[in-house]
JSON list of C-alpha atoms in Angstrom, two decimals:
[
{"chain": "A", "resi": 1, "resn": "MET", "atom": "CA", "xyz": [26.68, -5.31, 1.85]},
{"chain": "A", "resi": 2, "resn": "MET", "atom": "CA", "xyz": [24.42, -2.40, 0.85]},
{"chain": "A", "resi": 3, "resn": "LYS", "atom": "CA", "xyz": [22.84, -2.38, 4.33]},
{"chain": "A", "resi": 4, "resn": "LYS", "atom": "CA", "xyz": [26.31, -2.14, 5.93]},
{"chain": "A", "resi": 5, "resn": "CYS", "atom": "CA", "xyz": [27.36, 0.71, 3.62]},
{"chain": "A", "resi": 6, "resn": "THR", "atom": "CA", "xyz": [24.17, 2.63, 4.39]},
{"chain": "A", "resi": 7, "resn": "PHE", "atom": "CA", "xyz": [24.64, 2.13, 8.15]},
{"chain": "A", "resi": 8, "resn": "ILE", "atom": "CA", "xyz": [28.25, 3.32, 7.98]},
{"chain": "A", "resi": 9, "resn": "LEU", "atom": "CA", "xyz": [27.31, 6.45, 6.03]},
{"chain": "A", "resi": 10, "resn": "VAL", "atom": "CA", "xyz": [24.48, 7.26, 8.45]},
{"chain": "A", "resi": 11, "resn": "ALA", "atom": "CA", "xyz": [26.91, 6.91, 11.36]},
{"chain": "A", "resi": 12, "resn": "ILE", "atom": "CA", "xyz": [29.40, 9.23, 9.62]},
{"chain": "A", "resi": 13, "resn": "LEU", "atom": "CA", "xyz": [26.63, 11.74, 8.92]},
{"chain": "A", "resi": 14, "resn": "LEU", "atom": "CA", "xyz": [25.53, 11.86, 12.57]},
{"chain": "A", "resi": 15, "resn": "LEU", "atom": "CA", "xyz": [29.11, 12.01, 13.85]},
{"chain": "A", "resi": 16, "resn": "SER", "atom": "CA", "xyz": [29.98, 14.82, 11.44]},
{"chain": "A", "resi": 17, "resn": "PHE", "atom": "CA", "xyz": [26.91, 16.77, 12.49]},
{"chain": "A", "resi": 18, "resn": "ALA", "atom": "CA", "xyz": [27.73, 16.36, 16.19]},
{"chain": "A", "resi": 19, "resn": "GLN", "atom": "CA", "xyz": [31.42, 17.25, 15.85]},
{"chain": "A", "resi": 20, "resn": "SER", "atom": "CA", "xyz": [30.97, 20.28, 13.57]},
{"chain": "A", "resi": 21, "resn": "ALA", "atom": "CA", "xyz": [28.11, 22.15, 15.17]},
{"chain": "A", "resi": 22, "resn": "GLY", "atom": "CA", "xyz": [29.70, 25.47, 14.23]},
{"chain": "A", "resi": 23, "resn": "ALA", "atom": "CA", "xyz": [30.03, 24.63, 10.56]},
{"chain": "A", "resi": 24, "resn": "GLN", "atom": "CA", "xyz": [27.49, 25.64, 7.96]},
{"chain": "A", "resi": 25, "resn": "HIS", "atom": "CA", "xyz": [24.99, 22.83, 7.69]},
{"chain": "A", "resi": 26, "resn": "ARG", "atom": "CA", "xyz": [21.82, 23.11, 5.63]},
{"chain": "A", "resi": 27, "resn": "VAL", "atom": "CA", "xyz": [18.25, 21.92, 5.67]},
{"chain": "A", "resi": 28, "resn": "GLY", "atom": "CA", "xyz": [15.83, 22.30, 2.81]},
{"chain": "A", "resi": 29, "resn": "ILE", "atom": "CA", "xyz": [13.24, 20.93, 0.45]},
{"chain": "A", "resi": 30, "resn": "LEU", "atom": "CA", "xyz": [13.45, 19.42, -3.01]},
{"chain": "A", "resi": 31, "resn": "GLY", "atom": "CA", "xyz": [11.15, 17.97, -5.62]},
{"chain": "A", "resi": 32, "resn": "GLY", "atom": "CA", "xyz": [11.04, 16.98, -9.24]},
{"chain": "A", "resi": 33, "resn": "LEU", "atom": "CA", "xyz": [10.43, 14.31, -11.83]},
{"chain": "A", "resi": 34, "resn": "ASN", "atom": "CA", "xyz": [11.44, 10.65, -11.95]},
{"chain": "A", "resi": 35, "resn": "PHE", "atom": "CA", "xyz": [11.71, 9.23, -15.48]},
{"chain": "A", "resi": 36, "resn": "THR", "atom": "CA", "xyz": [11.40, 5.65, -14.38]},
{"chain": "A", "resi": 37, "resn": "LYS", "atom": "CA", "xyz": [11.43, 2.18, -15.90]},
{"chain": "A", "resi": 38, "resn": "ILE", "atom": "CA", "xyz": [12.36, -1.37, -14.90]},
{"chain": "A", "resi": 39, "resn": "ASP", "atom": "CA", "xyz": [14.55, -4.26, -15.90]},
{"chain": "A", "resi": 40, "resn": "ILE", "atom": "CA", "xyz": [12.21, -7.23, -16.04]},
{"chain": "A", "resi": 41, "resn": "GLU", "atom": "CA", "xyz": [12.23, -10.95, -16.75]},
{"chain": "A", "resi": 42, "resn": "VAL", "atom": "CA", "xyz": [9.18, -13.21, -16.47]},
{"chain": "A", "resi": 43, "resn": "GLN", "atom": "CA", "xyz": [9.78, -16.95, -16.55]},
{"chain": "A", "resi": 44, "resn": "GLY", "atom": "CA", "xyz": [13.28, -16.18, -17.82]},
{"chain": "A", "resi": 45, "resn": "GLU", "atom": "CA", "xyz": [11.96, -14.15, -20.78]},
{"chain": "A", "resi": 46, "resn": "SER", "atom": "CA", "xyz": [12.65, -10.43, -21.25]},
{"chain": "A", "resi": 47, "resn": "ALA", "atom": "CA", "xyz": [10.07, -7.77, -22.05]},
{"chain": "A", "resi": 48, "resn": "THR", "atom": "CA", "xyz": [9.65, -4.61, -24.12]},
{"chain": "A", "resi": 49, "resn": "VAL", "atom": "CA", "xyz": [9.30, -1.71, -21.69]},
{"chain": "A", "resi": 50, "resn": "SER", "atom": "CA", "xyz": [8.71, 2.03, -21.90]},
{"chain": "A", "resi": 51, "resn": "SER", "atom": "CA", "xyz": [9.52, 4.70, -19.35]},
{"chain": "A", "resi": 52, "resn": "ARG", "atom": "CA", "xyz": [6.99, 6.53, -17.21]},
{"chain": "A", "resi": 53, "resn": "THR", "atom": "CA", "xyz": [7.17, 10.05, -15.80]},
{"chain": "A", "resi": 54, "resn": "LEU", "atom": "CA", "xyz": [6.39, 10.17, -12.08]},
{"chain": "A", "resi": 55, "resn": "PHE", "atom": "CA", "xyz": [7.49, 12.47, -9.26]},
{"chain": "A", "resi": 56, "resn": "GLY", "atom": "CA", "xyz": [9.25, 12.80, -5.93]},
{"chain": "A", "resi": 57, "resn": "ILE", "atom": "CA", "xyz": [9.24, 15.36, -3.11]},
{"chain": "A", "resi": 58, "resn": "GLY", "atom": "CA", "xyz": [11.10, 15.52, 0.17]},
{"chain": "A", "resi": 59, "resn": "GLY", "atom": "CA", "xyz": [13.55, 17.19, 2.51]},
{"chain": "A", "resi": 60, "resn": "ILE", "atom": "CA", "xyz": [17.29, 17.73, 2.87]},
{"chain": "A", "resi": 61, "resn": "LEU", "atom": "CA", "xyz": [19.80, 17.47, 5.69]},
{"chain": "A", "resi": 62, "resn": "ASP", "atom": "CA", "xyz": [23.15, 18.60, 4.31]},
{"chain": "A", "resi": 63, "resn": "VAL", "atom": "CA", "xyz": [26.18, 18.28, 6.62]},
{"chain": "A", "resi": 64, "resn": "ARG", "atom": "CA", "xyz": [29.49, 19.95, 5.85]},
{"chain": "A", "resi": 65, "resn": "VAL", "atom": "CA", "xyz": [32.46, 17.58, 6.28]},
{"chain": "A", "resi": 66, "resn": "SER", "atom": "CA", "xyz": [35.19, 19.77, 4.75]},
{"chain": "A", "resi": 67, "resn": "GLN", "atom": "CA", "xyz": [35.53, 22.87, 2.57]},
{"chain": "A", "resi": 68, "resn": "SER", "atom": "CA", "xyz": [34.26, 21.07, -0.52]},
{"chain": "A", "resi": 69, "resn": "LEU", "atom": "CA", "xyz": [32.78, 17.81, 0.78]},
{"chain": "A", "resi": 70, "resn": "ARG", "atom": "CA", "xyz": [29.31, 17.29, 2.23]},
{"chain": "A", "resi": 71, "resn": "LEU", "atom": "CA", "xyz": [27.06, 14.42, 3.31]},
{"chain": "A", "resi": 72, "resn": "CYS", "atom": "CA", "xyz": [23.47, 14.80, 2.22]},
{"chain": "A", "resi": 73, "resn": "LEU", "atom": "CA", "xyz": [20.44, 12.86, 3.51]},
{"chain": "A", "resi": 74, "resn": "GLN", "atom": "CA", "xyz": [17.36, 13.39, 1.34]},
{"chain": "A", "resi": 75, "resn": "PRO", "atom": "CA", "xyz": [14.30, 11.55, 2.71]},
{"chain": "A", "resi": 76, "resn": "MET", "atom": "CA", "xyz": [11.51, 11.77, 0.16]},
{"chain": "A", "resi": 77, "resn": "TYR", "atom": "CA", "xyz": [8.27, 10.37, -1.16]},
{"chain": "A", "resi": 78, "resn": "LEU", "atom": "CA", "xyz": [9.24, 8.86, -4.52]},
{"chain": "A", "resi": 79, "resn": "GLN", "atom": "CA", "xyz": [7.17, 7.13, -7.16]},
{"chain": "A", "resi": 80, "resn": "LYS", "atom": "CA", "xyz": [8.70, 4.37, -9.29]},
{"chain": "A", "resi": 81, "resn": "GLY", "atom": "CA", "xyz": [7.25, 2.20, -12.02]},
{"chain": "A", "resi": 82, "resn": "VAL", "atom": "CA", "xyz": [7.06, 1.54, -15.73]},
{"chain": "A", "resi": 83, "resn": "GLY", "atom": "CA", "xyz": [4.99, 2.57, -18.73]},
{"chain": "A", "resi": 84, "resn": "LYS", "atom": "CA", "xyz": [3.46, 0.22, -21.28]},
{"chain": "A", "resi": 85, "resn": "THR", "atom": "CA", "xyz": [5.21, -3.14, -21.08]},
{"chain": "A", "resi": 86, "resn": "ARG", "atom": "CA", "xyz": [4.77, -6.22, -23.25]},
{"chain": "A", "resi": 87, "resn": "LEU", "atom": "CA", "xyz": [5.99, -9.58, -22.02]},
{"chain": "A", "resi": 88, "resn": "ALA", "atom": "CA", "xyz": [7.34, -12.12, -24.51]},
{"chain": "A", "resi": 89, "resn": "ILE", "atom": "CA", "xyz": [5.07, -14.79, -23.02]},
{"chain": "A", "resi": 90, "resn": "GLN", "atom": "CA", "xyz": [1.97, -12.51, -23.16]},
{"chain": "A", "resi": 91, "resn": "PRO", "atom": "CA", "xyz": [2.28, -10.45, -26.37]},
{"chain": "A", "resi": 92, "resn": "GLY", "atom": "CA", "xyz": [-1.39, -9.47, -26.33]},
{"chain": "A", "resi": 93, "resn": "VAL", "atom": "CA", "xyz": [-1.30, -7.86, -22.88]},
{"chain": "A", "resi": 94, "resn": "GLU", "atom": "CA", "xyz": [0.02, -4.40, -21.98]},
{"chain": "A", "resi": 95, "resn": "TRP", "atom": "CA", "xyz": [1.15, -3.93, -18.38]},
{"chain": "A", "resi": 96, "resn": "MET", "atom": "CA", "xyz": [1.81, -0.75, -16.40]},
{"chain": "A", "resi": 97, "resn": "ALA", "atom": "CA", "xyz": [3.04, -0.43, -12.82]},
{"chain": "A", "resi": 98, "resn": "LYS", "atom": "CA", "xyz": [3.40, 2.30, -10.21]},
{"chain": "A", "resi": 99, "resn": "SER", "atom": "CA", "xyz": [4.89, 1.97, -6.73]},
{"chain": "A", "resi": 100, "resn": "SER", "atom": "CA", "xyz": [5.33, 4.54, -3.97]},
{"chain": "A", "resi": 101, "resn": "TYR", "atom": "CA", "xyz": [8.35, 4.52, -1.65]},
{"chain": "A", "resi": 102, "resn": "LEU", "atom": "CA", "xyz": [9.74, 6.39, 1.31]},
{"chain": "A", "resi": 103, "resn": "GLU", "atom": "CA", "xyz": [13.16, 6.85, -0.29]},
{"chain": "A", "resi": 104, "resn": "LEU", "atom": "CA", "xyz": [16.24, 7.47, 1.87]},
{"chain": "A", "resi": 105, "resn": "PRO", "atom": "CA", "xyz": [19.28, 8.39, -0.26]},
{"chain": "A", "resi": 106, "resn": "LEU", "atom": "CA", "xyz": [22.48, 9.22, 1.63]},
{"chain": "A", "resi": 107, "resn": "LEU", "atom": "CA", "xyz": [24.85, 10.93, -0.78]},
{"chain": "A", "resi": 108, "resn": "VAL", "atom": "CA", "xyz": [28.44, 12.15, -0.69]},
{"chain": "A", "resi": 109, "resn": "LYS", "atom": "CA", "xyz": [28.59, 15.50, -2.48]},
{"chain": "A", "resi": 110, "resn": "ALA", "atom": "CA", "xyz": [31.74, 17.21, -3.76]},
{"chain": "A", "resi": 111, "resn": "GLU", "atom": "CA", "xyz": [31.35, 20.93, -4.58]},
{"chain": "A", "resi": 112, "resn": "PHE", "atom": "CA", "xyz": [33.53, 23.10, -6.83]},
{"chain": "A", "resi": 113, "resn": "GLY", "atom": "CA", "xyz": [33.76, 26.81, -7.53]},
{"chain": "A", "resi": 114, "resn": "ASN", "atom": "CA", "xyz": [33.01, 29.86, -5.40]},
{"chain": "A", "resi": 115, "resn": "THR", "atom": "CA", "xyz": [29.71, 31.53, -6.26]},
{"chain": "A", "resi": 116, "resn": "ALA", "atom": "CA", "xyz": [27.80, 29.22, -8.57]},
{"chain": "A", "resi": 117, "resn": "LYS", "atom": "CA", "xyz": [28.93, 25.78, -7.41]},
{"chain": "A", "resi": 118, "resn": "PRO", "atom": "CA", "xyz": [28.82, 22.74, -9.69]},
{"chain": "A", "resi": 119, "resn": "TYR", "atom": "CA", "xyz": [28.86, 19.46, -7.78]},
{"chain": "A", "resi": 120, "resn": "VAL", "atom": "CA", "xyz": [28.87, 15.71, -8.21]},
{"chain": "A", "resi": 121, "resn": "LEU", "atom": "CA", "xyz": [27.21, 13.27, -5.85]},
{"chain": "A", "resi": 122, "resn": "ALA", "atom": "CA", "xyz": [26.95, 9.54, -5.28]},
{"chain": "A", "resi": 123, "resn": "GLY", "atom": "CA", "xyz": [25.87, 7.09, -2.63]},
{"chain": "A", "resi": 124, "resn": "PRO", "atom": "CA", "xyz": [23.45, 4.37, -1.56]},
{"chain": "A", "resi": 125, "resn": "SER", "atom": "CA", "xyz": [19.70, 4.65, -1.26]},
{"chain": "A", "resi": 126, "resn": "VAL", "atom": "CA", "xyz": [17.07, 2.47, 0.36]},
{"chain": "A", "resi": 127, "resn": "GLY", "atom": "CA", "xyz": [13.38, 2.66, -0.46]},
{"chain": "A", "resi": 128, "resn": "VAL", "atom": "CA", "xyz": [10.67, 1.50, 1.95]},
{"chain": "A", "resi": 129, "resn": "LEU", "atom": "CA", "xyz": [7.63, 0.30, 0.00]},
{"chain": "A", "resi": 130, "resn": "LEU", "atom": "CA", "xyz": [4.39, 2.16, 0.72]},
{"chain": "A", "resi": 131, "resn": "ARG", "atom": "CA", "xyz": [2.16, 0.81, -2.05]},
{"chain": "A", "resi": 132, "resn": "SER", "atom": "CA", "xyz": [2.38, -1.02, -5.38]},
{"chain": "A", "resi": 133, "resn": "GLU", "atom": "CA", "xyz": [-0.27, -0.98, -8.10]},
{"chain": "A", "resi": 134, "resn": "LEU", "atom": "CA", "xyz": [-0.50, -2.91, -11.35]},
{"chain": "A", "resi": 135, "resn": "GLU", "atom": "CA", "xyz": [-2.62, -2.29, -14.44]},
{"chain": "A", "resi": 136, "resn": "ALA", "atom": "CA", "xyz": [-3.17, -4.60, -17.41]},
{"chain": "A", "resi": 137, "resn": "GLN", "atom": "CA", "xyz": [-4.91, -4.00, -20.75]},
{"chain": "A", "resi": 138, "resn": "MET", "atom": "CA", "xyz": [-6.37, -7.24, -22.08]},
{"chain": "A", "resi": 139, "resn": "GLY", "atom": "CA", "xyz": [-8.80, -7.35, -25.00]},
{"chain": "A", "resi": 140, "resn": "GLY", "atom": "CA", "xyz": [-9.79, -3.72, -24.51]},
{"chain": "A", "resi": 141, "resn": "ILE", "atom": "CA", "xyz": [-10.51, -4.27, -20.80]},
{"chain": "A", "resi": 142, "resn": "THR", "atom": "CA", "xyz": [-8.48, -2.56, -18.07]},
{"chain": "A", "resi": 143, "resn": "PHE", "atom": "CA", "xyz": [-7.61, -4.70, -15.04]},
{"chain": "A", "resi": 144, "resn": "THR", "atom": "CA", "xyz": [-6.10, -3.24, -11.86]},
{"chain": "A", "resi": 145, "resn": "GLY", "atom": "CA", "xyz": [-4.64, -4.84, -8.77]},
{"chain": "A", "resi": 146, "resn": "ASP", "atom": "CA", "xyz": [-2.65, -4.35, -5.58]},
{"chain": "A", "resi": 147, "resn": "ALA", "atom": "CA", "xyz": [0.80, -5.98, -5.85]},
{"chain": "A", "resi": 148, "resn": "LYS", "atom": "CA", "xyz": [2.23, -4.87, -2.49]},
{"chain": "A", "resi": 149, "resn": "ASP", "atom": "CA", "xyz": [2.03, -8.35, -0.95]},
{"chain": "A", "resi": 150, "resn": "VAL", "atom": "CA", "xyz": [4.21, -9.83, -3.73]},
{"chain": "A", "resi": 151, "resn": "THR", "atom": "CA", "xyz": [6.73, -6.96, -3.73]},
{"chain": "A", "resi": 152, "resn": "LYS", "atom": "CA", "xyz": [9.74, -6.79, -1.39]},
{"chain": "A", "resi": 153, "resn": "SER", "atom": "CA", "xyz": [9.44, -4.12, 1.27]},
{"chain": "A", "resi": 154, "resn": "LEU", "atom": "CA", "xyz": [12.98, -2.73, 0.79]},
{"chain": "A", "resi": 155, "resn": "ASP", "atom": "CA", "xyz": [14.56, -1.59, -2.47]},
{"chain": "A", "resi": 156, "resn": "PHE", "atom": "CA", "xyz": [18.32, -0.88, -2.39]},
{"chain": "A", "resi": 157, "resn": "ALA", "atom": "CA", "xyz": [19.94, 1.25, -5.08]},
{"chain": "A", "resi": 158, "resn": "VAL", "atom": "CA", "xyz": [23.08, 3.18, -6.01]},
{"chain": "A", "resi": 159, "resn": "VAL", "atom": "CA", "xyz": [22.58, 6.84, -6.94]},
{"chain": "A", "resi": 160, "resn": "PHE", "atom": "CA", "xyz": [25.00, 9.08, -8.83]},
{"chain": "A", "resi": 161, "resn": "GLY", "atom": "CA", "xyz": [24.65, 12.42, -10.58]},
{"chain": "A", "resi": 162, "resn": "ALA", "atom": "CA", "xyz": [25.62, 16.08, -10.80]},
{"chain": "A", "resi": 163, "resn": "GLY", "atom": "CA", "xyz": [24.10, 19.50, -10.27]},
{"chain": "A", "resi": 164, "resn": "ILE", "atom": "CA", "xyz": [24.73, 23.18, -9.69]},
{"chain": "A", "resi": 165, "resn": "SER", "atom": "CA", "xyz": [23.78, 25.50, -6.83]},
{"chain": "A", "resi": 166, "resn": "PHE", "atom": "CA", "xyz": [23.43, 29.28, -6.71]},
{"chain": "A", "resi": 167, "resn": "PRO", "atom": "CA", "xyz": [23.54, 31.58, -3.69]},
{"chain": "A", "resi": 168, "resn": "PHE", "atom": "CA", "xyz": [20.29, 33.22, -2.60]},
{"chain": "A", "resi": 169, "resn": "GLY", "atom": "CA", "xyz": [21.30, 35.41, 0.32]},
{"chain": "A", "resi": 170, "resn": "LYS", "atom": "CA", "xyz": [22.68, 33.01, 2.94]},
{"chain": "A", "resi": 171, "resn": "ASN", "atom": "CA", "xyz": [20.75, 30.19, 1.32]},
{"chain": "A", "resi": 172, "resn": "LEU", "atom": "CA", "xyz": [21.05, 28.18, -1.90]},
{"chain": "A", "resi": 173, "resn": "VAL", "atom": "CA", "xyz": [18.85, 27.17, -4.79]},
{"chain": "A", "resi": 174, "resn": "PHE", "atom": "CA", "xyz": [19.91, 24.18, -6.85]},
{"chain": "A", "resi": 175, "resn": "ILE", "atom": "CA", "xyz": [19.05, 21.88, -9.70]},
{"chain": "A", "resi": 176, "resn": "GLU", "atom": "CA", "xyz": [20.48, 18.40, -10.22]},
{"chain": "A", "resi": 177, "resn": "GLY", "atom": "CA", "xyz": [20.16, 15.31, -12.35]},
{"chain": "A", "resi": 178, "resn": "ARG", "atom": "CA", "xyz": [20.88, 11.83, -11.07]},
{"chain": "A", "resi": 179, "resn": "TYR", "atom": "CA", "xyz": [20.48, 8.20, -12.01]},
{"chain": "A", "resi": 180, "resn": "SER", "atom": "CA", "xyz": [19.20, 5.54, -9.62]},
{"chain": "A", "resi": 181, "resn": "LEU", "atom": "CA", "xyz": [20.34, 2.00, -10.37]},
{"chain": "A", "resi": 182, "resn": "GLY", "atom": "CA", "xyz": [18.23, -0.52, -8.49]},
{"chain": "A", "resi": 183, "resn": "LEU", "atom": "CA", "xyz": [20.12, -3.47, -7.02]},
{"chain": "A", "resi": 184, "resn": "THR", "atom": "CA", "xyz": [17.18, -5.34, -5.49]},
{"chain": "A", "resi": 185, "resn": "ASP", "atom": "CA", "xyz": [15.06, -7.86, -7.34]},
{"chain": "A", "resi": 186, "resn": "THR", "atom": "CA", "xyz": [11.77, -6.56, -5.94]},
{"chain": "A", "resi": 187, "resn": "VAL", "atom": "CA", "xyz": [9.77, -9.72, -6.72]},
{"chain": "A", "resi": 188, "resn": "ALA", "atom": "CA", "xyz": [8.84, -11.38, -3.42]},
{"chain": "A", "resi": 189, "resn": "GLY", "atom": "CA", "xyz": [6.77, -14.12, -5.03]},
{"chain": "A", "resi": 190, "resn": "GLY", "atom": "CA", "xyz": [3.18, -15.17, -4.46]},
{"chain": "A", "resi": 191, "resn": "THR", "atom": "CA", "xyz": [-0.26, -14.62, -5.98]},
{"chain": "A", "resi": 192, "resn": "PHE", "atom": "CA", "xyz": [-2.54, -11.60, -6.19]},
{"chain": "A", "resi": 193, "resn": "ASP", "atom": "CA", "xyz": [-5.71, -10.63, -8.04]},
{"chain": "A", "resi": 194, "resn": "ILE", "atom": "CA", "xyz": [-6.33, -8.09, -10.77]},
{"chain": "A", "resi": 195, "resn": "SER", "atom": "CA", "xyz": [-9.92, -7.20, -11.55]},
{"chain": "A", "resi": 196, "resn": "ALA", "atom": "CA", "xyz": [-12.17, -5.31, -13.95]},
{"chain": "A", "resi": 197, "resn": "GLY", "atom": "CA", "xyz": [-15.58, -5.08, -12.34]},
{"chain": "A", "resi": 198, "resn": "PRO", "atom": "CA", "xyz": [-16.79, -8.62, -11.63]},
{"chain": "A", "resi": 199, "resn": "VAL", "atom": "CA", "xyz": [-14.03, -10.20, -13.73]},
{"chain": "A", "resi": 200, "resn": "VAL", "atom": "CA", "xyz": [-11.08, -11.37, -11.62]},
{"chain": "A", "resi": 201, "resn": "GLU", "atom": "CA", "xyz": [-7.77, -12.85, -12.80]},
{"chain": "A", "resi": 202, "resn": "GLU", "atom": "CA", "xyz": [-5.20, -14.45, -10.49]},
{"chain": "A", "resi": 203, "resn": "ILE", "atom": "CA", "xyz": [-1.56, -13.52, -11.16]},
{"chain": "A", "resi": 204, "resn": "THR", "atom": "CA", "xyz": [1.42, -15.48, -9.84]},
{"chain": "A", "resi": 205, "resn": "TRP", "atom": "CA", "xyz": [4.91, -14.07, -9.43]},
{"chain": "A", "resi": 206, "resn": "ASP", "atom": "CA", "xyz": [7.68, -16.63, -8.98]},
{"chain": "A", "resi": 207, "resn": "GLU", "atom": "CA", "xyz": [10.70, -15.37, -7.05]},
{"chain": "A", "resi": 208, "resn": "GLN", "atom": "CA", "xyz": [12.90, -17.97, -8.78]},
{"chain": "A", "resi": 209, "resn": "THR", "atom": "CA", "xyz": [12.04, -17.17, -12.42]},
{"chain": "A", "resi": 210, "resn": "ASP", "atom": "CA", "xyz": [10.70, -13.59, -12.34]},
{"chain": "A", "resi": 211, "resn": "MET", "atom": "CA", "xyz": [12.83, -10.48, -11.81]},
{"chain": "A", "resi": 212, "resn": "ILE", "atom": "CA", "xyz": [12.07, -6.76, -11.55]},
{"chain": "A", "resi": 213, "resn": "LYS", "atom": "CA", "xyz": [14.67, -4.07, -10.78]},
{"chain": "A", "resi": 214, "resn": "ASN", "atom": "CA", "xyz": [13.89, -0.36, -10.68]},
{"chain": "A", "resi": 215, "resn": "ARG", "atom": "CA", "xyz": [15.74, 2.24, -12.73]},
{"chain": "A", "resi": 216, "resn": "GLY", "atom": "CA", "xyz": [15.21, 5.98, -12.90]},
{"chain": "A", "resi": 217, "resn": "PHE", "atom": "CA", "xyz": [16.66, 9.28, -14.07]},
{"chain": "A", "resi": 218, "resn": "GLN", "atom": "CA", "xyz": [15.61, 12.07, -11.73]},
{"chain": "A", "resi": 219, "resn": "ILE", "atom": "CA", "xyz": [15.62, 15.83, -12.23]},
{"chain": "A", "resi": 220, "resn": "MET", "atom": "CA", "xyz": [15.35, 17.57, -8.87]},
{"chain": "A", "resi": 221, "resn": "ALA", "atom": "CA", "xyz": [15.32, 21.22, -7.83]},
{"chain": "A", "resi": 222, "resn": "GLY", "atom": "CA", "xyz": [15.08, 22.81, -4.43]},
{"chain": "A", "resi": 223, "resn": "VAL", "atom": "CA", "xyz": [16.24, 25.30, -1.85]},
{"chain": "A", "resi": 224, "resn": "ALA", "atom": "CA", "xyz": [18.61, 24.78, 1.09]},
{"chain": "A", "resi": 225, "resn": "PHE", "atom": "CA", "xyz": [18.67, 27.01, 4.17]},
{"chain": "A", "resi": 226, "resn": "ALA", "atom": "CA", "xyz": [21.88, 27.64, 6.11]},
{"chain": "A", "resi": 227, "resn": "LEU", "atom": "CA", "xyz": [21.92, 26.61, 9.78]},
{"chain": "A", "resi": 228, "resn": "GLY", "atom": "CA", "xyz": [25.36, 28.00, 10.73]},
{"chain": "A", "resi": 229, "resn": "ASP", "atom": "CA", "xyz": [27.47, 31.04, 9.96]}
]
């Protein structure tokens, strides 16, 4: 369902761009912080998690659909993960995780006002996994490992938020806050190793009993450059 919605919105974006070449479209850059955490269950048991501050940076293609409505594609490099996490089945171990994605949010944006323009936005997003790293503190020893092979390659989410833009000549500067609600259980299942020097531990993720979904509140700022009159 999410794949179909994303495809439909991409088609609308391209059609709108082609049919409104004289309208004021925008391109730009954005970047900011991702206050990220996860929903997690391991063997059916929940965990105590803390958030982690990571970052994202990318570009903007902003297509005008009507006077107040726009479609906005924001491809970006985005980090997701979680801070110190304690599992109920492993109370003596602290886990941390960080993953990197090529994130592709496609958002519908409704603008209000004349000069300074508040706006709200919402839409689907798909993340393509680039890397996934895991860290564990056990008995004062730090173990690290590569979890990409046991993590699903695509992460679908719903994004919604609000912001405000200000004119800067013919261009705009903006700041926005948005929440990303992950819909994909990113556990693919399988085994991988974590190590601390010569000490190696094998970790197994079970797709049937383990669950990880990404969450994140993002604060982004950027500049958008006008393409039309």
